[in-house]
């Protein structure tokens, strides 16, 4: 069974809602899924997974959340991500998605095979956005 890890940070629950749907999509597609807030995730989880989804909202000024998510992402290397399918997702509000474009480029720079341009949704994810989250999970499981 293909292992998929879903690792996220969420302050007010919007990205967490997305994470749960990504995990559901992957599970429904037959993957063995581990869903963890980043505070409980070890980098081994990334290494051992065949595909990984990372979720984080736009924070600061168009950056990842700085206390937990940023250090975790900064600790990732080509050894864990090279050639690996990676899905990125997160909620935002007033920006234009710059944090996600930067994040996707960063992950590609480590050799990750990033799904599309990352999945972003404004504030509370709509039904359509939640469907897209499930589809992302399915692609990562496939
Ligand atoms: C401290 C802080 C900084 C934020 N910075 C940005 C930003 O730079 N760009 C943006 O589009 N939204 C920004 N937001 C809005 C959040 O991305 C938005 O509220 C999102 O839905 C939060 O997701 P969460 O519920 O998963 O925490 C910020 C919110 C907070 C609290």
Coordinates of N, CA and C and ligand atoms in Angstrom, one line a residue:
X1 N 0.8 -1.2 0.0 CA 0.0 0.0 0.0 C 0.9 1.3 0.0
X2 N 0.5 2.2 -0.9 CA 1.4 3.4 -1.0 C 1.2 4.3 0.3
X3 N 2.3 4.8 0.8 CA 2.3 5.6 2.0 C 2.2 7.1 1.5
X4 N 1.2 7.8 2.1 CA 1.1 9.2 1.8 C 1.1 10.0 3.2
X5 N 1.9 11.0 3.3 CA 1.9 11.8 4.5 C 1.3 13.1 4.2
X6 N 0.4 13.6 5.1 CA -0.2 14.9 5.0 C 0.2 15.7 6.3
X7 N 1.0 16.7 6.1 CA 1.6 17.5 7.2 C 1.2 18.9 7.1
X8 N 0.6 19.5 8.1 CA 0.1 20.8 8.0 C 0.2 21.7 9.2
X9 N 0.1 23.0 9.0 CA 0.0 23.9 10.1 C -1.3 24.7 9.9
X10 N -2.1 25.0 10.9 CA -3.3 25.8 10.7 C -3.6 26.5 12.0
X11 N -3.8 27.8 11.9 CA -4.1 28.6 13.1 C -5.6 28.7 13.4
X12 N -6.4 28.9 12.4 CA -7.8 29.0 12.7 C -8.7 27.9 12.0
X13 N -8.0 26.9 11.5 CA -8.7 25.7 11.1 C -9.0 25.5 9.6
X14 N -8.7 26.6 8.8 CA -9.1 26.5 7.4 C -8.2 25.5 6.7
X15 N -6.9 25.6 6.9 CA -5.9 24.7 6.3 C -6.1 23.3 6.8
X16 N -6.5 23.2 8.1 CA -6.7 21.9 8.7 C -7.9 21.2 8.0
X17 N -8.9 22.0 7.7 CA -10.1 21.4 7.0 C -9.6 20.9 5.6
X18 N -8.7 21.6 4.9 CA -8.2 21.2 3.6 C -7.4 19.9 3.8
X19 N -6.6 19.9 4.9 CA -5.7 18.7 5.1 C -6.5 17.4 5.3
X20 N -7.6 17.6 6.0 CA -8.5 16.4 6.2 C -9.0 15.8 4.9
X21 N -9.4 16.8 4.0 CA -9.9 16.3 2.7 C -8.9 15.7 1.8
X22 N -7.7 16.3 1.9 CA -6.5 15.7 1.1 C -6.3 14.3 1.6
X23 N -6.3 14.1 2.9 CA -6.1 12.8 3.5 C -7.2 11.8 3.1
X24 N -8.4 12.3 3.1 CA -9.6 11.5 2.8 C -9.5 11.0 1.3
X25 N -9.1 12.0 0.4 CA -9.0 11.6 -1.0 C -7.9 10.5 -1.2
X26 N -6.8 10.6 -0.5 CA -5.7 9.7 -0.6 C -6.2 8.3 -0.1
X27 N -6.9 8.4 1.1 CA -7.3 7.1 1.7 C -8.3 6.4 0.8
X28 N -9.3 7.2 0.3 CA -10.3 6.6 -0.6 C -9.7 6.0 -1.8
X29 N -8.5 6.5 -2.2 CA -7.8 6.0 -3.4 C -6.9 4.8 -3.0
X30 N -6.9 4.4 -1.7 CA -6.3 3.2 -1.3 C -4.9 3.3 -0.7
X31 N -4.5 4.6 -0.4 CA -3.2 4.8 0.3 C -3.3 4.6 1.8
X32 N -2.1 4.4 2.3 CA -2.0 4.3 3.8 C -1.6 5.8 4.2
X33 N -2.5 6.5 4.9 CA -2.3 7.9 5.1 C -1.9 8.2 6.5
X34 N -0.9 9.1 6.7 CA -0.6 9.6 8.0 C -0.9 11.1 7.9
X35 N -1.8 11.6 8.8 CA -2.2 13.0 8.8 C -1.7 13.6 10.1
X36 N -0.8 14.6 10.0 CA -0.3 15.2 11.3 C -0.1 16.7 11.2
X37 N -0.4 17.4 12.3 CA 0.0 18.8 12.4 C 1.5 18.8 12.4
X38 N 2.1 19.8 11.9 CA 3.6 19.8 11.8 C 4.3 19.7 13.1
X39 N 3.6 20.2 14.2 CA 4.2 20.1 15.5 C 4.4 18.7 16.0
X40 N 3.7 17.7 15.3 CA 3.8 16.3 15.7 C 4.5 15.5 14.7
X41 N 5.0 16.2 13.6 CA 5.6 15.4 12.5 C 7.1 15.4 12.6
X42 N 7.7 14.2 12.3 CA 9.2 14.1 12.2 C 9.6 14.1 10.7
X43 N 10.8 14.5 10.4 CA 11.2 14.5 9.0 C 11.2 13.0 8.4
X44 N 11.4 12.0 9.3 CA 11.3 10.6 8.8 C 10.0 10.3 8.1
X45 N 9.0 11.0 8.6 CA 7.6 10.8 8.0 C 7.7 11.1 6.5
X46 N 8.4 12.2 6.2 CA 8.6 12.6 4.8 C 9.4 11.6 4.0
X47 N 10.5 11.2 4.7 CA 11.4 10.2 4.0 C 10.7 8.9 3.6
X48 N 9.9 8.4 4.6 CA 9.3 7.1 4.4 C 8.1 7.1 3.5
X49 N 7.5 8.3 3.2 CA 6.3 8.4 2.4 C 6.7 8.4 0.9
X50 N 5.8 7.8 0.1 CA 6.0 7.8 -1.4 C 5.6 9.1 -1.9
X51 N 4.6 9.8 -1.3 CA 4.2 11.1 -1.7 C 3.8 11.9 -0.4
X52 N 3.9 13.2 -0.5 CA 3.6 14.0 0.7 C 2.8 15.2 0.3
X53 N 1.9 15.6 1.1 CA 1.2 16.8 1.0 C 1.5 17.7 2.2
X54 N 1.8 19.0 1.9 CA 2.1 19.9 3.0 C 1.1 21.0 2.9
X55 N 0.6 21.4 4.0 CA -0.4 22.5 4.1 C 0.0 23.6 5.0
X56 N -0.1 24.9 4.6 CA 0.2 26.0 5.4 C -0.5 27.2 4.9
X57 N -1.2 28.0 5.7 CA -1.7 29.3 5.2 C -0.7 30.3 4.9
X58 N -1.0 31.4 4.2 CA -0.2 32.6 4.0 C -0.1 33.3 5.4
X59 N 1.1 33.5 5.8 CA 1.3 34.2 7.1 C 2.3 35.3 7.0
X60 N 2.5 36.0 8.1 CA 3.5 37.1 8.1 C 3.2 38.0 6.9
X61 N 4.1 38.3 6.1 CA 3.8 38.9 4.8 C 4.2 38.0 3.7
X62 N 3.2 37.1 3.3 CA 3.3 36.2 2.2 C 4.5 35.2 2.5
X63 N 4.5 34.6 3.7 CA 5.5 33.6 4.0 C 4.8 32.5 4.8
X64 N 5.5 31.4 5.0 CA 5.0 30.3 5.8 C 4.9 30.7 7.3
X65 N 4.1 30.0 8.0 CA 4.1 30.2 9.5 C 5.5 30.0 10.0
X66 N 6.0 31.0 10.8 CA 7.4 31.0 11.1 C 7.9 30.2 12.3
X67 N 7.0 29.8 13.2 CA 7.5 29.1 14.4 C 7.6 27.6 14.2
X68 N 6.7 27.0 13.5 CA 6.7 25.6 13.3 C 6.9 25.1 11.9
X69 N 6.1 25.7 11.0 CA 6.1 25.2 9.6 C 7.4 25.6 8.9
X70 N 7.8 26.9 9.0 CA 9.0 27.3 8.3 C 10.3 26.5 8.8
X71 N 10.5 26.3 10.1 CA 11.7 25.4 10.4 C 11.6 24.0 9.9
X72 N 10.3 23.5 9.9 CA 10.2 22.1 9.3 C 10.6 22.1 7.9
X73 N 10.0 23.0 7.1 CA 10.3 23.1 5.7 C 11.8 23.3 5.4
X74 N 12.3 24.2 6.2 CA 13.8 24.6 6.0 C 14.7 23.3 6.3
X75 N 14.2 22.4 7.1 CA 14.9 21.2 7.4 C 14.9 20.1 6.4
X76 N 14.0 20.3 5.4 CA 13.8 19.3 4.3 C 15.0 19.4 3.3
X77 N 15.3 18.2 2.7 CA 16.5 18.3 1.8 C 16.1 17.4 0.6
X78 N 17.0 17.5 -0.4 CA 16.9 16.7 -1.6 C 16.7 15.2 -1.3
X79 N 17.4 14.8 -0.2 CA 17.4 13.3 0.2 C 16.0 12.9 0.5
X80 N 15.2 13.7 1.1 CA 13.8 13.4 1.4 C 12.8 13.7 0.3
X81 N 13.1 14.7 -0.6 CA 12.1 15.1 -1.5 C 12.5 14.8 -3.0
X82 N 13.7 14.5 -3.3 CA 14.1 14.4 -4.7 C 13.2 13.3 -5.4
X83 N 12.6 13.8 -6.5 CA 11.8 12.9 -7.3 C 10.4 12.5 -6.7
X84 N 10.1 13.1 -5.6 CA 8.9 12.7 -4.9 C 7.7 13.6 -5.2
X85 N 6.5 12.9 -5.5 CA 5.3 13.8 -5.7 C 5.0 14.5 -4.4
X86 N 4.8 15.8 -4.6 CA 4.5 16.7 -3.4 C 3.3 17.6 -3.8
X87 N 2.3 17.6 -2.9 CA 1.2 18.5 -3.0 C 1.3 19.6 -2.0
X88 N 1.0 20.8 -2.4 CA 1.1 21.9 -1.5 C -0.3 22.6 -1.5
X89 N -0.8 22.9 -0.3 CA -2.1 23.6 -0.2 C -2.1 24.5 1.0
X90 N -3.1 25.4 1.0 CA -3.3 26.3 2.1 C -4.3 27.4 1.8
X91 N -4.7 28.0 2.9 CA -5.7 29.1 2.9 C -5.0 30.4 2.9
X92 N -5.6 31.5 2.4 CA -5.1 32.8 2.4 C -6.2 33.8 2.6
X93 N -5.9 35.1 2.6 CA -7.0 36.0 2.7 C -6.8 37.2 1.7
X94 N -6.0 38.1 2.0 CA -5.9 39.4 1.2 C -4.8 39.3 0.2
X95 N -4.0 38.3 0.2 CA -2.9 38.3 -0.8 C -3.3 37.8 -2.2
X96 N -2.3 37.5 -3.0 CA -2.5 37.0 -4.3 C -1.9 35.6 -4.5
X97 N -1.5 35.0 -3.4 CA -0.9 33.7 -3.6 C 0.6 33.6 -3.7
X98 N 1.2 34.8 -3.4 CA 2.7 34.8 -3.6 C 3.4 33.8 -2.7
X99 N 2.9 33.6 -1.5 CA 3.5 32.6 -0.6 C 3.5 31.2 -1.2
X100 N 2.5 30.9 -1.9 CA 2.4 29.5 -2.5 C 3.3 29.4 -3.7
X101 N 3.4 30.5 -4.5 CA 4.3 30.4 -5.6 C 5.8 30.3 -5.1
X102 N 6.1 31.0 -4.1 CA 7.5 30.9 -3.5 C 7.7 29.5 -3.0
X103 N 6.7 29.0 -2.3 CA 6.9 27.7 -1.6 C 7.1 26.6 -2.7
X104 N 6.3 26.7 -3.8 CA 6.3 25.7 -4.8 C 7.7 25.7 -5.5
X105 N 8.2 26.9 -5.7 CA 9.6 27.0 -6.3 C 10.6 26.4 -5.4
X106 N 10.5 26.7 -4.1 CA 11.4 26.2 -3.1 C 11.4 24.6 -3.1
X107 N 10.3 24.1 -3.2 CA 10.2 22.6 -3.2 C 10.7 22.0 -4.5
X108 N 10.4 22.7 -5.6 CA 11.0 22.2 -6.9 C 12.5 22.3 -6.8
X109 N 13.0 23.3 -6.2 CA 14.5 23.5 -6.0 C 15.1 22.3 -5.3
X110 N 14.3 21.6 -4.5 CA 14.9 20.4 -3.8 C 14.5 19.1 -4.5
X111 N 14.0 19.3 -5.8 CA 13.8 18.1 -6.6 C 12.4 17.5 -6.5
X112 N 11.5 18.1 -5.7 CA 10.2 17.6 -5.5 C 9.4 17.8 -6.8
X113 N 8.5 16.8 -7.1 CA 7.7 16.9 -8.3 C 6.3 17.5 -7.8
X114 N 6.2 18.8 -7.8 CA 5.1 19.5 -7.2 C 3.9 19.4 -8.1
X115 N 2.8 19.1 -7.5 CA 1.5 18.9 -8.2 C 1.0 20.3 -8.5
X116 N 0.9 20.6 -9.8 CA 0.4 21.9 -10.3 C 1.1 23.0 -9.7
X117 N 0.4 24.1 -9.3 CA 1.0 25.3 -8.7 C 0.7 25.4 -7.3
X118 N 0.2 24.3 -6.6 CA -0.3 24.4 -5.3 C -1.7 24.8 -5.3
X119 N -2.4 24.3 -4.2 CA -3.9 24.5 -4.2 C -4.2 25.5 -3.1
X120 N -4.7 26.7 -3.5 CA -5.0 27.7 -2.5 C -6.5 28.1 -2.5
X121 N -6.9 28.5 -1.4 CA -8.3 28.8 -1.2 C -8.5 30.0 -0.3
X122 N -9.4 30.9 -0.6 CA -9.5 32.1 0.3 C -10.3 31.8 1.5
X123 N -9.7 32.0 2.7 CA -10.4 31.8 4.0 C -11.0 30.4 4.1
X124 N -12.3 30.3 4.5 CA -12.9 29.0 4.7 C -13.1 28.3 3.3
X125 N -12.5 27.1 3.2 CA -12.6 26.4 1.8 C -14.1 26.1 1.4
X126 N -14.4 26.4 0.2 CA -15.7 26.2 -0.4 C -15.8 24.7 -0.7
X127 N -17.0 24.3 -1.0 CA -17.3 22.9 -1.3 C -16.4 22.5 -2.5
X128 N -16.3 23.4 -3.5 CA -15.5 23.1 -4.7 C -14.0 22.9 -4.3
X129 N -13.5 23.8 -3.4 CA -12.1 23.7 -2.9 C -11.9 22.4 -2.2
X130 N -12.9 22.0 -1.4 CA -12.7 20.7 -0.7 C -12.7 19.5 -1.6
X131 N -13.5 19.6 -2.7 CA -13.4 18.6 -3.7 C -12.0 18.5 -4.4
X132 N -11.5 19.8 -4.6 CA -10.1 19.8 -5.2 C -9.1 19.2 -4.3
X133 N -9.3 19.4 -2.9 CA -8.4 18.8 -2.0 C -8.4 17.3 -2.1
X134 N -9.6 16.8 -2.2 CA -9.8 15.3 -2.3 C -9.1 14.8 -3.6
X135 N -9.3 15.6 -4.7 CA -8.6 15.2 -5.9 C -7.1 15.2 -5.8
X136 N -6.6 16.2 -5.1 CA -5.2 16.2 -4.9 C -4.7 15.0 -4.1
X137 N -5.5 14.6 -3.1 CA -5.1 13.4 -2.3 C -5.1 12.2 -3.2
X138 N -6.1 12.1 -4.1 CA -6.2 10.9 -5.0 C -5.0 10.9 -5.9
X139 N -4.6 12.1 -6.5 CA -3.4 12.1 -7.4 C -2.2 11.6 -6.6
X140 N -2.0 12.1 -5.4 CA -0.8 11.7 -4.6 C -0.8 10.2 -4.3
X141 N -2.0 9.6 -4.2 CA -2.1 8.2 -3.9 C -1.9 7.3 -5.2
X142 N -2.1 8.0 -6.3 CA -2.1 7.2 -7.6 C -0.7 6.8 -8.1
Ligands
LIG1 C1 -0.5 36.8 11.4 C2 -1.3 36.6 10.1 C3 -0.6 36.9 8.9 C4 -1.3 36.7 7.7 N1 -0.7 37.0 6.5 C5 -1.3 36.8 5.3 C6 -0.7 37.2 4.1 O1 0.5 37.6 4.0 N2 -1.4 37.0 2.9 C7 -2.7 36.5 2.9 O2 -3.2 36.4 1.9 N3 -3.3 36.2 4.1 C8 -2.6 36.3 5.3 N4 -3.3 36.0 6.4 C9 -4.6 35.4 6.4 C10 -4.6 33.9 6.6 O3 -3.8 33.3 5.6 C11 -6.0 33.4 6.5 O4 -6.8 33.9 7.6 C12 -6.1 31.9 6.5 O5 -7.4 31.5 6.2 C13 -5.7 31.2 7.8 O6 -5.7 29.8 7.6 P1 -5.8 28.8 8.9 O7 -7.3 28.9 9.3 O8 -5.4 27.5 8.3 O9 -4.9 29.3 9.9 C14 -2.6 36.2 7.7 C15 -3.3 35.9 8.9 C16 -2.6 36.1 10.1 C17 -3.3 35.7 11.4

